[in-house]
Amino acid sequence: MGSLSVSANSSMAAERVVVISGKEVQRPVEILSATNDEFDFVTVEMKEKMDPKIFASSLRDSVSHWRQQGMKAVWLKLPIDLVNLVPAAVDEGFSYHHAEPDYLMLACWLSKTKQVLPSYATNRVHIGAFVMNDKREVLVVKESRGMFKRMDLWKFPTGFAEDGEDISEAAKREVKEETGIDSEFVEILAFGHRHKQFHGKSNLFFVCMLRPLSFDIQMEESALKEPELEEAMWMPLEEFGAQPLVKELEVLNYMYAICKAKVDEGYSGFSRLPVSRFLDDVRESSFYFNAKDMKSKSLGKDFAEYFAFAKDFPKGVVKFGAKDFAKSLAKSFLKSFPVASTFPCSVSLSILAIFLYCNWYQSL
Amino acid sequence: MGSLSVSANSSMAAERVVVISGKEVQRPVEILSATNDEFDFVTVEMKEKMDPKIFASSLRDSVSHWRQQGMKAVWLKLPIDLVNLVPAAVDEGFSYHHAEPDYLMLACWLSKTKQVLPSYATNRVHIGAFVMNDKREVLVVKESRGMFKRMDLWKFPTGFAEDGEDISEAAKREVKEETGIDSEFVEILAFGHRHKQFHGKSNLFFVCMLRPLSFDIQMEESALKEPELEEAMWMPLEEFGAQPLVKELEVLNYMYAICKAKVDEGYSGFSRLPVSRFLDDVRESSFYFNAKDMKSKSLGKDFAEYFAFAKDFPKGVVKFGAKDFAKSLAKSFLKSFPVASTFPCSVSLSILAIFLYCNWYQSL
């Protein structure tokens, strides 16, 4: 054990007396190489193998050095092939912060103030995909095991977003993996926030509307990637809603009602605006909001394209053309003002004629 | 080292010959105590201290036993005080799955099929709180360091949701911690999804609207909990929007426009419906959706309370009474049908008179 050999991960700082094999020897104090950030956090990223005892001694010296310098905390990243250094770090007062398959991140709070280490991810993103074709049929799947199998439920394709995956991308990928159907993202209709789920973390479940770009269901792909799935099919929307479980379970009931409101009543969810520069970074990200309500000019930008996209979904089924607009206006007029139905017929007809004339004019 | 002592975490299954201190001895094969689930995953939760070598040997025997049984994967949970068992687990083929300050979860995939271990949390939930008082002033804070300090930005109170915390709760808590203001949750106006952030994970940033319940800013509380904050104040909405950074940065610009549209143009975000039974569990969770667009009876439930709550915000500023409704209807009518503006004045006045009459009738 050569405590005098300087490791690739350490740098000499001072000397002190240590006892090695029963003898007092002068040896350099090895401060581990590290980087500091503007929050006075020190980060050590170990890459080379090191004897655990030398590591323990260096870490002790380093921590005491950084504490003297007024640093607030130390991050210690250990790749899995340096697993033999983990016990030493814990002995020196480090606790776990997070782990990925190939590394473990430990942390040690040095400051006397309240511990404010930034938390790691706390939520999983789960998506459910509402995909409807021109025949008013929704894409549904059946699981081969689990609660929904027992309850005989045909459900929307669902799945978890992968690391770094956008909600819109996750929805398209899951639909493709589970059914072989290609699709494009339309809107987020609603979402649920559930707590104390897998290992105590929370789930955000986004109900996404997608427009199908292909229609032939291919379960072979699914069988490889999602062996928990049994079948997939296109099912009439109302038949989906008539399933006992959809009627019984509050949230399934809401989801169905929202999907139906989207199709029949012009419900507006959140559209996606791709953003290439968010705040301080230039990675592609998304901004989701009610584009229908932002069609005004307050942004100096026209969101008509998003609005039209969401409103025309699915093509041929919910096409709000000029006629539908006049119809829905007349309908909501009569609904809001029941007195109108007591108007003499001639008055009602005049009003409708004006609406229709304006509407015809607009459609030119 | 007593390899014959049966640990609290193991159970005897068979015998085999092993070499201990140079001697061949017959010893029981110790299968670690474990539980199985319906996905054929085995879970071992170690609680008692154990000699690392005995643990390594038991783990090897156990894994081979479970593999023979056709189990798909093994979860191994090691509390931090059993850190000395971690290297043995990695040697036996386990990799890290996730870690919390007090434990490390390892996993080993046994099946020959594609590895499908469920992923851990992948997203952090970040909130920004839009809090406006009756004088049309928004609650803003200034950071004492970082990008926004350098750019001299007065920003919304922001912060990360804690483990298991709902978006709505996180928003209220952050406003309280940063400024001392009590508030109630109104709506989620929009959200951003950003990727490759802290340690490569994603951030969901929710713009939440809150109604203030108190108005005196107390920075003392903030100083303790959020030492990165310098000042807080109520600032006129338009002054907030006129800040150079809000105009320059695309997303800050959208956020401001959406807040303004909410206040001035009836923009509708997602309201929160508390749900006590989500799907299979009974923990309190949330369902967020466009309650304004769901005021129809399609759910057999009246969302008027949510709608009214969001619509009247903030009290006295955006009160859509009967008059505003008639005004906005007339406005949207003239906007949709420009030809109406060419009508003889008498025709226009008649139409408006009918609208106003109906409206008056409705408001009775």
XYZ file of C-alpha atoms in Angstrom:
728
model
C 0.000 0.000 0.000
C 1.895 3.068 -1.155
C 0.389 6.025 0.617
C 3.069 8.224 -0.892
C 2.054 7.605 -4.470
C -0.023 10.501 -5.632
C -3.241 9.295 -7.236
C -4.570 10.755 -10.448
C -7.492 12.048 -8.462
C -5.572 13.883 -5.803
C -3.199 16.778 -5.508
C -0.657 17.547 -2.778
C -1.523 20.296 -0.356
C 0.498 19.979 2.861
C 2.311 17.382 4.968
C 1.300 15.717 8.149
C 2.410 12.795 10.319
C 0.553 9.530 9.896
C 1.115 6.023 11.186
C 1.623 3.417 8.470
C 2.329 -0.197 9.487
C 3.173 0.909 13.028
C 5.684 3.564 11.953
C 5.221 7.320 12.115
C 5.918 8.777 8.702
C 5.680 12.201 7.141
C 3.268 12.032 4.232
C 1.674 14.546 1.938
C -1.940 15.389 2.629
C -3.803 14.565 -0.542
C -6.649 16.860 -1.452
C -8.899 15.195 -4.017
C -9.239 17.050 -7.319
C -12.500 18.899 -7.368
C -14.417 21.715 -8.996
C -16.331 24.480 -7.203
C -19.502 26.207 -8.363
C -21.086 29.565 -7.583
C -23.138 28.047 -4.758
C -19.903 27.043 -2.956
C -20.572 23.387 -3.635
C -17.514 21.182 -4.284
C -17.805 18.348 -6.807
C -15.467 15.351 -6.835
C -15.844 12.934 -9.723
C -13.723 9.831 -9.103
C -12.588 8.063 -12.239
C -9.431 6.063 -11.423
C -9.217 3.086 -9.104
C -7.754 3.905 -5.669
C -6.987 1.949 -2.534
C -10.026 2.361 -0.208
C -7.824 3.203 2.817
C -5.901 5.884 0.938
C -9.188 7.184 -0.424
C -10.662 7.360 3.093
C -7.671 9.297 4.372
C -7.652 11.679 1.376
C -11.364 12.254 1.638
C -11.052 13.089 5.359
C -8.263 15.582 4.680
C -10.110 17.061 1.710
C -13.386 17.541 3.561
C -11.623 19.243 6.440
C -9.782 21.480 3.935
C -13.017 22.459 2.121
C -14.790 23.091 5.427
C -12.013 25.525 6.358
C -12.443 27.214 2.976
C -16.118 27.835 3.807
C -17.534 25.458 1.222
C -21.167 24.487 1.832
C -21.335 20.916 0.562
C -19.432 18.197 -1.266
C -20.798 16.088 -4.134
C -19.021 12.776 -4.655
C -19.698 10.810 -7.825
C -18.506 7.189 -7.830
C -18.877 5.053 -10.964
C -20.059 1.519 -10.236
C -16.626 0.010 -10.892
C -15.327 2.038 -7.917
C -17.963 0.475 -5.644
C -15.236 -0.507 -3.173
C -14.875 3.199 -2.270
C -18.515 3.564 -1.221
C -18.154 2.264 2.375
C -15.248 4.658 3.001
C -17.315 7.637 1.829
C -20.221 6.677 4.097
C -17.780 6.245 7.013
C -16.579 9.805 6.363
C -20.106 11.180 6.807
C -21.447 11.110 3.258
C -24.993 9.988 2.543
C -26.519 8.812 -0.728
C -28.041 11.465 -2.989
C -29.100 9.455 -6.036
C -28.021 6.529 -8.192
C -28.229 5.605 -11.837
C -27.373 2.088 -13.061
C -23.731 3.002 -13.601
C -22.902 5.428 -10.796
C -23.725 6.482 -7.253
C -23.836 10.123 -6.157
C -23.099 10.829 -2.504
C -23.241 14.166 -0.724
C -21.985 15.710 2.490
C -23.383 18.950 3.915
C -20.599 21.042 5.486
C -22.281 24.315 6.361
C -23.908 25.027 9.711
C -26.964 26.484 7.942
C -30.043 24.446 7.030
C -29.303 21.623 4.590
C -30.470 22.722 1.126
C -29.062 20.135 -1.255
C -31.092 20.284 -4.469
C -33.470 17.338 -4.662
C -33.268 14.762 -7.418
C -36.177 13.851 -9.677
C -39.371 13.266 -7.675
C -41.920 12.456 -10.379
C -42.490 9.916 -13.108
C -44.279 11.083 -16.267
C -46.965 8.670 -17.407
C -49.030 9.182 -20.550
C -52.360 7.848 -21.783
C -53.030 8.286 -25.509
C -56.472 9.160 -26.887
C -56.216 8.249 -30.589
C -59.389 8.457 -32.661
C -59.872 7.659 -36.344
C -62.290 9.199 -38.860
C -64.957 6.631 -37.980
C -65.133 7.903 -34.407
C -63.328 4.801 -33.152
C -60.674 4.980 -30.431
C -57.511 2.910 -30.261
C -57.647 0.591 -27.231
C -55.514 -2.207 -25.813
C -56.052 -5.019 -23.345
C -53.477 -6.109 -20.801
C -52.593 -9.742 -20.308
C -52.304 -9.400 -16.529
C -52.915 -6.975 -13.668
C -55.941 -5.095 -12.371
C -57.267 -3.988 -15.763
C -57.098 -7.544 -17.136
C -59.121 -8.812 -14.194
C -61.631 -6.036 -14.731
C -61.781 -6.749 -18.461
C -61.006 -3.148 -19.431
C -60.135 -1.972 -22.919
C -57.875 0.964 -22.112
C -55.939 3.685 -23.922
C -52.327 2.848 -24.764
C -50.275 4.022 -21.762
C -46.658 4.142 -20.655
C -43.913 6.022 -18.889
C -41.760 8.712 -20.461
C -38.125 7.715 -20.687
C -35.237 9.752 -19.333
C -35.221 13.153 -21.040
C -38.274 12.386 -23.170
C -40.927 15.022 -23.813
C -44.578 14.223 -22.981
C -45.550 14.582 -26.652
C -42.765 12.239 -27.781
C -43.549 9.661 -25.104
C -47.190 9.525 -26.218
C -46.271 8.942 -29.873
C -43.672 6.310 -28.960
C -46.010 4.341 -26.706
C -48.767 4.280 -29.334
C -46.251 3.035 -31.896
C -44.758 0.419 -29.554
C -48.073 -0.917 -28.307
C -50.069 -0.949 -31.535
C -47.776 -0.153 -34.475
C -49.853 2.967 -35.242
C -48.035 6.150 -36.350
C -49.500 9.339 -34.976
C -48.949 13.036 -34.410
C -49.413 14.921 -31.164
C -52.448 17.214 -30.914
C -53.055 18.330 -27.302
C -52.788 17.542 -23.617
C -56.419 17.268 -22.536
C -55.945 16.922 -18.772
C -53.553 15.452 -16.240
C -53.563 13.782 -12.871
C -51.023 14.137 -10.066
C -50.831 11.062 -7.838
C -48.612 10.652 -4.838
C -46.890 7.884 -2.860
C -46.601 5.633 -5.882
C -43.542 3.572 -6.963
C -40.983 3.764 -4.130
C -42.908 6.689 -2.619
C -42.476 9.031 -5.599
C -45.267 10.861 -7.467
C -46.771 10.229 -10.918
C -47.960 12.835 -13.371
C -50.423 11.168 -15.738
C -51.028 13.178 -18.924
C -54.055 12.428 -21.118
C -52.755 13.190 -24.628
C -54.775 13.473 -27.802
C -53.088 12.178 -30.950
C -54.135 12.070 -34.576
C -53.481 8.687 -36.236
C -51.328 8.710 -39.379
C -51.717 4.971 -40.050
C -54.566 2.618 -39.196
C -53.380 -0.994 -39.379
C -52.760 -2.395 -35.923
C -49.582 -4.481 -35.708
C -49.330 -6.410 -32.479
C -46.111 -8.223 -33.435
C -44.054 -5.153 -32.547
C -45.955 -4.829 -29.297
C -45.394 -8.471 -28.337
C -41.649 -7.863 -28.300
C -41.626 -4.555 -26.469
C -44.739 -4.834 -24.316
C -45.236 -8.490 -23.457
C -47.894 -7.421 -20.926
C -50.272 -6.568 -23.761
C -52.730 -9.027 -25.231
C -54.831 -7.300 -27.869
C -55.465 -3.955 -29.546
C -58.396 -2.729 -31.623
C -60.362 0.282 -32.836
C -63.511 0.609 -30.714
C -66.474 3.004 -31.156
C -66.043 5.926 -28.755
C -69.378 5.426 -27.008
C -68.703 1.700 -26.592
C -65.449 2.591 -24.849
C -67.349 4.905 -22.510
C -69.987 2.275 -21.796
C -67.503 -0.149 -20.163
C -68.493 -0.770 -16.523
C -65.096 0.274 -15.156
C -65.112 3.555 -17.093
C -68.483 4.369 -15.566
C -67.524 3.251 -12.054
C -64.118 4.816 -11.568
C -64.324 8.573 -11.057
C -61.130 9.413 -12.952
C -61.784 7.103 -15.925
C -65.208 8.707 -16.094
C -63.689 12.223 -16.204
C -61.174 11.187 -18.841
C -63.885 9.797 -21.080
C -66.083 12.866 -20.585
C -63.172 15.154 -21.458
C -62.303 13.193 -24.604
C -65.949 13.307 -25.647
C -66.165 17.028 -24.884
C -63.080 17.529 -27.050
C -64.690 15.703 -29.940
C -68.242 17.019 -29.579
C -68.126 20.305 -27.726
C -64.871 22.038 -28.637
C -63.141 21.393 -25.287
C -59.705 22.995 -25.331
C -56.652 21.401 -23.733
C -53.025 22.550 -23.793
C -51.269 22.679 -27.173
C -47.537 22.280 -27.577
C -45.276 25.072 -28.706
C -41.726 23.853 -29.406
C -39.207 26.207 -27.811
C -35.594 26.141 -28.901
C -34.331 28.555 -26.260
C -36.050 28.225 -22.913
C -34.430 30.526 -20.392
C -30.707 30.081 -20.126
C -30.254 27.070 -22.392
C -30.714 26.251 -26.053
C -31.950 22.641 -25.885
C -35.280 21.903 -27.525
C -38.084 21.902 -25.019
C -41.854 22.385 -24.957
C -44.287 24.962 -23.713
C -47.870 23.746 -23.235
C -50.815 26.134 -22.925
C -54.388 26.826 -24.021
C -53.655 28.026 -27.554
C -57.344 28.545 -28.326
C -57.594 31.170 -25.611
C -54.347 32.796 -26.827
C -55.479 33.410 -30.370
C -55.780 37.061 -29.446
C -52.969 39.268 -30.570
C -51.593 39.902 -27.071
C -48.413 38.006 -27.942
C -47.914 39.738 -31.269
C -47.978 36.191 -32.599
C -50.750 34.257 -34.293
C -51.595 30.903 -32.733
C -54.222 30.178 -35.368
C -52.223 27.221 -36.639
C -52.315 25.509 -33.248
C -55.911 26.396 -32.743
C -56.970 25.110 -36.152
C -54.953 21.938 -35.660
C -56.599 21.127 -32.361
C -60.038 22.247 -33.486
C -60.154 20.198 -36.683
C -59.351 16.980 -34.872
C -59.988 14.380 -36.095
C -60.288 15.391 -39.734
C -63.781 14.936 -41.076
C -65.331 14.289 -37.692
C -65.091 17.533 -35.790
C -64.669 19.987 -38.575
C -65.848 23.317 -37.306
C -66.570 24.919 -40.615
C -68.609 28.040 -41.138
C -71.865 26.093 -40.886
C -70.993 24.439 -37.587
C -69.971 27.771 -36.212
C -73.328 29.330 -37.117
C -75.117 26.278 -35.733
C -73.196 26.260 -32.466
C -73.635 30.019 -32.117
C -77.384 29.736 -32.648
C -77.494 26.774 -30.238
C -75.565 28.546 -27.492
C -77.636 31.671 -28.115
C -80.852 29.761 -27.557
C -79.363 27.960 -24.564
C -78.173 31.162 -22.904
C -81.312 33.125 -23.676
C -84.295 30.839 -23.355
C -86.507 33.868 -23.930
C -85.404 33.803 -27.560
C -87.486 30.696 -28.078
C -90.546 32.738 -27.164
C -89.779 35.298 -29.898
C -92.252 35.398 -32.711
C -90.996 33.121 -35.422
C -90.321 36.052 -37.720
C -87.879 37.656 -35.269
C -85.983 34.382 -34.767
C -85.808 33.831 -38.486
C -84.501 37.355 -39.049
C -81.745 36.873 -36.506
C -80.790 33.510 -37.958
C -80.852 34.993 -41.450
C -78.417 37.693 -40.358
C -76.151 35.050 -38.800
C -76.270 32.907 -41.894
C -75.674 35.845 -44.191
C -72.634 36.953 -42.159
C -71.453 33.389 -42.060
C -71.836 32.941 -45.807
C -69.985 36.193 -46.329
C -67.135 35.037 -44.101
C -66.847 31.687 -45.840
C -66.155 33.337 -49.215
C -16.590 -15.965 10.633
C -19.436 -18.372 11.263
C -20.823 -19.401 7.905
C -23.051 -21.876 9.684
C -24.966 -19.267 11.628
C -28.264 -18.615 9.949
C -28.814 -14.903 9.481
C -32.134 -13.278 10.197
C -32.344 -12.504 6.512
C -31.791 -15.994 5.204
C -33.485 -19.347 5.250
C -31.996 -22.795 4.667
C -32.758 -24.508 1.407
C -30.184 -27.226 0.676
C -26.611 -28.235 1.477
C -23.460 -27.973 -0.557
C -19.715 -28.331 0.006
C -17.743 -25.142 0.523
C -14.152 -24.432 1.524
C -13.786 -22.461 4.746
C -10.285 -21.708 6.104
C -8.795 -24.329 3.796
C -11.168 -27.097 4.881
C -13.997 -28.611 2.872
C -17.167 -28.470 4.931
C -20.803 -29.264 4.332
C -22.841 -26.144 4.828
C -26.443 -25.124 4.296
C -27.160 -23.050 1.253
C -28.779 -19.914 2.558
C -31.507 -18.432 0.433
C -32.129 -14.829 1.448
C -35.656 -14.081 2.667
C -37.575 -12.438 -0.100
C -41.022 -11.627 -1.388
C -42.320 -12.218 -4.924
C -44.820 -10.115 -6.846
C -47.146 -10.823 -9.753
C -44.526 -9.693 -12.260
C -42.168 -12.469 -11.044
C -39.856 -9.919 -9.465
C -38.127 -10.943 -6.212
C -37.567 -8.305 -3.525
C -34.933 -8.647 -0.796
C -34.931 -6.003 1.889
C -31.844 -6.413 4.096
C -32.267 -5.145 7.633
C -29.780 -6.941 9.864
C -26.010 -6.660 9.730
C -24.298 -9.595 8.012
C -20.757 -10.551 7.205
C -20.044 -9.405 3.618
C -18.514 -12.759 2.623
C -21.460 -14.742 3.926
C -23.777 -12.276 2.259
C -21.932 -12.685 -1.070
C -22.221 -16.451 -0.882
C -25.901 -16.388 0.120
C -26.704 -13.884 -2.605
C -24.998 -16.088 -5.227
C -26.943 -19.156 -4.095
C -30.183 -17.196 -3.891
C -29.859 -15.657 -7.360
C -29.143 -19.042 -8.868
C -32.157 -20.474 -7.011
C -34.488 -17.695 -8.233
C -33.200 -18.010 -11.780
C -34.082 -21.713 -11.707
C -37.542 -20.766 -10.435
C -38.040 -18.588 -13.518
C -38.014 -15.268 -11.667
C -37.417 -12.263 -13.919
C -35.483 -9.878 -11.696
C -34.240 -9.280 -8.162
C -34.586 -6.026 -6.222
C -32.107 -5.595 -3.375
C -32.652 -2.796 -0.860
C -29.699 -1.988 1.398
C -30.054 0.631 4.159
C -27.022 2.937 4.406
C -25.787 1.270 7.603
C -25.321 -1.942 5.590
C -23.082 -0.089 3.106
C -20.408 -2.770 3.559
C -22.656 -5.207 1.626
C -22.800 -3.002 -1.485
C -19.529 -4.161 -3.104
C -20.563 -7.824 -2.732
C -23.877 -7.157 -4.485
C -22.141 -5.405 -7.374
C -19.667 -8.297 -7.617
C -22.637 -10.651 -7.927
C -23.912 -8.790 -10.978
C -26.272 -6.227 -9.428
C -26.350 -2.659 -10.683
C -27.693 0.450 -8.970
C -31.349 1.299 -9.529
C -31.846 4.355 -7.321
C -30.772 5.820 -3.993
C -32.343 7.960 -1.324
C -30.268 9.501 1.502
C -30.774 6.459 3.735
C -30.805 3.498 1.364
C -29.536 2.139 -1.938
C -31.678 0.016 -4.266
C -29.855 -2.420 -6.510
C -31.350 -4.642 -9.186
C -30.363 -7.690 -11.192
C -32.182 -8.765 -14.348
C -32.402 -12.570 -14.543
C -34.632 -13.218 -17.548
C -33.318 -13.689 -21.080
C -35.974 -11.293 -22.415
C -35.422 -7.546 -22.856
C -34.646 -5.769 -19.569
C -37.796 -3.932 -18.494
C -37.085 -2.799 -14.939
C -39.477 0.039 -14.134
C -37.669 3.356 -14.241
C -37.368 5.596 -11.202
C -38.504 9.228 -11.135
C -37.266 11.133 -14.201
C -38.688 14.609 -13.655
C -38.515 17.419 -11.148
C -41.632 19.543 -10.670
C -40.870 23.261 -10.579
C -43.520 25.900 -9.996
C -43.752 29.624 -10.704
C -46.491 31.499 -8.830
C -48.532 34.290 -10.424
C -50.087 36.088 -7.437
C -52.013 39.295 -8.148
C -53.776 41.584 -5.678
C -56.884 43.730 -6.203
C -54.737 46.673 -7.325
C -53.513 44.699 -10.344
C -50.076 44.294 -8.746
C -48.126 41.025 -8.959
C -45.977 39.535 -6.227
C -42.333 39.497 -7.353
C -38.979 38.604 -5.792
C -35.356 39.344 -6.572
C -32.569 36.806 -6.205
C -29.334 37.677 -4.458
C -27.218 35.707 -6.933
C -27.365 33.850 -10.241
C -28.456 34.741 -13.757
C -31.598 36.632 -12.794
C -29.678 38.783 -10.287
C -27.159 39.747 -12.952
C -30.008 40.553 -15.327
C -31.812 42.560 -12.662
C -35.073 40.623 -13.046
C -38.028 40.838 -10.682
C -39.471 37.358 -11.037
C -42.414 35.282 -9.771
C -41.754 33.263 -6.613
C -40.496 29.865 -7.816
C -39.344 26.583 -6.353
C -39.314 22.810 -6.581
C -42.048 20.517 -5.330
C -40.897 18.298 -2.496
C -41.197 14.525 -2.450
C -44.867 13.584 -2.736
C -46.050 17.193 -2.904
C -48.871 18.228 -5.234
C -48.272 21.064 -7.713
C -50.967 23.170 -6.042
C -49.462 22.632 -2.582
C -45.924 23.372 -3.768
C -47.052 26.699 -5.239
C -48.746 27.813 -2.014
C -45.785 26.699 0.106
C -43.196 28.498 -2.025
C -45.181 31.754 -1.978
C -45.450 31.500 1.814
C -41.763 30.640 2.288
C -40.449 33.299 -0.051
C -42.707 36.204 0.853
C -44.826 35.285 3.897
C -48.014 35.692 1.809
C -50.868 33.220 2.347
C -52.700 32.233 -0.809
C -55.106 29.792 -2.388
C -54.610 27.873 -5.603
C -56.655 28.989 -8.631
C -55.336 27.418 -11.858
C -52.409 26.043 -13.795
C -52.057 28.520 -16.653
C -49.386 26.733 -18.709
C -46.334 24.559 -18.284
C -42.942 23.979 -19.814
C -41.103 20.681 -20.231
C -37.325 21.085 -20.305
C -34.823 18.314 -20.739
C -31.216 17.502 -19.818
C -31.321 19.623 -16.694
C -29.964 18.717 -13.206
C -27.975 15.460 -13.591
C -29.565 14.910 -16.990
C -33.159 14.706 -15.726
C -36.129 16.743 -17.004
C -38.013 19.634 -15.395
C -41.719 20.319 -15.607
C -42.255 24.007 -14.883
C -45.880 24.839 -13.979
C -47.108 28.449 -14.106
C -49.681 28.549 -11.289
C -52.170 31.301 -10.576
C -52.893 31.943 -6.889
C -55.227 34.308 -5.103
C -53.551 36.135 -2.180
C -55.208 35.793 1.224
C -52.804 38.169 2.986
C -50.883 41.151 1.636
C -48.043 42.072 3.998
C -44.723 40.815 2.703
C -42.529 39.257 5.401
C -38.995 38.664 4.230
C -37.721 37.455 7.609
C -39.215 34.015 7.027
C -37.730 33.975 3.568
C -34.251 34.876 4.794
C -34.155 31.694 6.828
C -35.559 29.329 4.254
C -34.476 30.937 1.006
C -31.185 32.714 1.652
C -30.814 33.190 -2.128
C -33.586 35.802 -2.082
C -32.969 39.494 -1.604
C -36.244 41.388 -1.900
C -39.948 40.962 -2.559
C -42.613 43.489 -3.534
C -45.984 44.073 -5.203
C -45.372 45.448 -8.704
C -47.907 46.754 -11.262
C -48.594 43.987 -13.809
C -47.599 46.082 -16.823
C -44.379 47.179 -15.120
C -43.504 43.518 -14.622
C -44.097 42.891 -18.334
C -42.016 45.902 -19.347
C -38.799 44.478 -17.867
C -36.181 44.015 -20.632
C -35.640 40.320 -19.853
C -39.384 39.545 -19.952
C -39.544 41.119 -23.402
C -36.362 39.444 -24.662
C -36.771 35.859 -23.508
C -39.385 33.996 -25.545
C -40.735 31.942 -22.654
C -40.901 34.797 -20.123
C -42.750 36.722 -22.808
C -45.301 33.892 -23.252
C -45.758 33.566 -19.521
C -46.480 37.257 -19.146
C -48.866 37.259 -22.133
C -50.745 34.277 -20.695
C -51.060 35.888 -17.253
C -52.312 39.061 -18.881
C -54.753 37.115 -21.079
C -56.029 35.407 -17.915
C -56.654 38.742 -16.252
C -57.962 40.679 -19.250
C -59.326 38.208 -21.792
C -60.762 35.256 -19.894
C -57.909 32.834 -20.737
C -58.675 29.439 -19.238
C -56.010 27.182 -17.731
C -56.415 23.875 -15.919
C -58.354 23.887 -12.638
C -57.750 21.368 -9.882
C -60.268 18.754 -8.883
C -59.260 16.913 -5.705
C -59.711 13.168 -6.177
C -59.812 10.878 -3.194
C -59.842 7.635 -5.181
C -57.745 7.708 -8.330
C -57.710 4.302 -9.948
C -56.694 1.550 -7.602
C -55.721 3.609 -4.567
C -57.428 5.905 -2.102
C -54.730 8.508 -1.461
C -55.674 12.116 -2.142
C -54.509 13.215 -5.545
C -55.377 15.865 -8.128
C -56.945 15.957 -11.553
C -56.231 19.112 -13.586
C -58.314 20.077 -16.622
C -60.044 22.955 -18.396
C -63.056 23.291 -16.094
C -64.464 26.198 -18.100
C -64.845 23.975 -21.150
C -66.373 21.209 -19.012
C -69.220 23.270 -17.617
C -71.511 21.316 -19.919
C -73.480 18.535 -18.328
C -71.606 15.721 -20.075
C -70.196 14.568 -16.750
C -73.501 14.721 -14.947
C -71.629 17.030 -12.583
C -71.620 20.790 -12.334
C -68.211 22.419 -12.544
C -69.690 25.873 -12.097
C -67.896 26.268 -8.763
C -64.492 25.776 -10.375
C -65.417 27.884 -13.339
C -66.689 30.757 -11.202
C -63.633 30.567 -8.963
C -61.201 30.829 -11.843
C -63.281 33.359 -13.758
C -63.731 35.839 -10.944
C -60.024 36.051 -10.251
C -58.877 38.330 -8.831
C -62.005 39.586 -7.140
C -63.081 42.964 -8.414
C -60.685 42.991 -11.328
C -61.933 40.391 -13.781
C -65.542 40.077 -12.924
C -67.402 38.802 -15.942
C -70.896 39.943 -15.105
C -73.850 40.044 -17.449
C -72.673 43.330 -18.972
C -69.196 42.034 -19.761
C -70.743 38.987 -21.324
C -72.925 41.088 -23.647
C -69.934 43.313 -24.441
C -67.636 40.409 -25.222
C -70.337 38.702 -27.296
C -70.921 41.872 -29.319
C -67.157 42.305 -29.694
C -66.541 38.761 -30.880
C -69.559 39.059 -33.177
C -68.139 42.166 -34.851
C -64.702 40.548 -35.002
C -65.959 37.342 -36.603
C -68.264 39.080 -39.042
C -66.604 42.276 -40.239
C -69.510 42.790 -42.603
C -71.636 43.621 -39.574
C -69.764 46.882 -39.267
C -71.120 47.853 -42.688
C -74.725 47.269 -41.586
C -76.866 50.352 -41.410
C -76.658 51.674 -37.890
C -80.305 50.792 -37.244
C -79.754 47.080 -37.985
C -76.710 46.935 -35.703
C -78.586 48.709 -32.961
C -81.513 46.278 -33.286
C -79.223 43.270 -32.976
C -77.460 44.763 -29.974
C -80.806 45.658 -28.433
C -81.933 42.039 -28.743
C -78.676 40.868 -27.150
C -78.982 43.341 -24.316
C -82.621 42.506 -23.751
C -81.886 38.789 -23.589
C -78.982 39.496 -21.322
C -81.039 41.660 -19.012
C -83.661 38.952 -18.929
C -81.041 36.330 -18.033
C -79.562 38.442 -15.270
C -82.900 38.649 -13.438
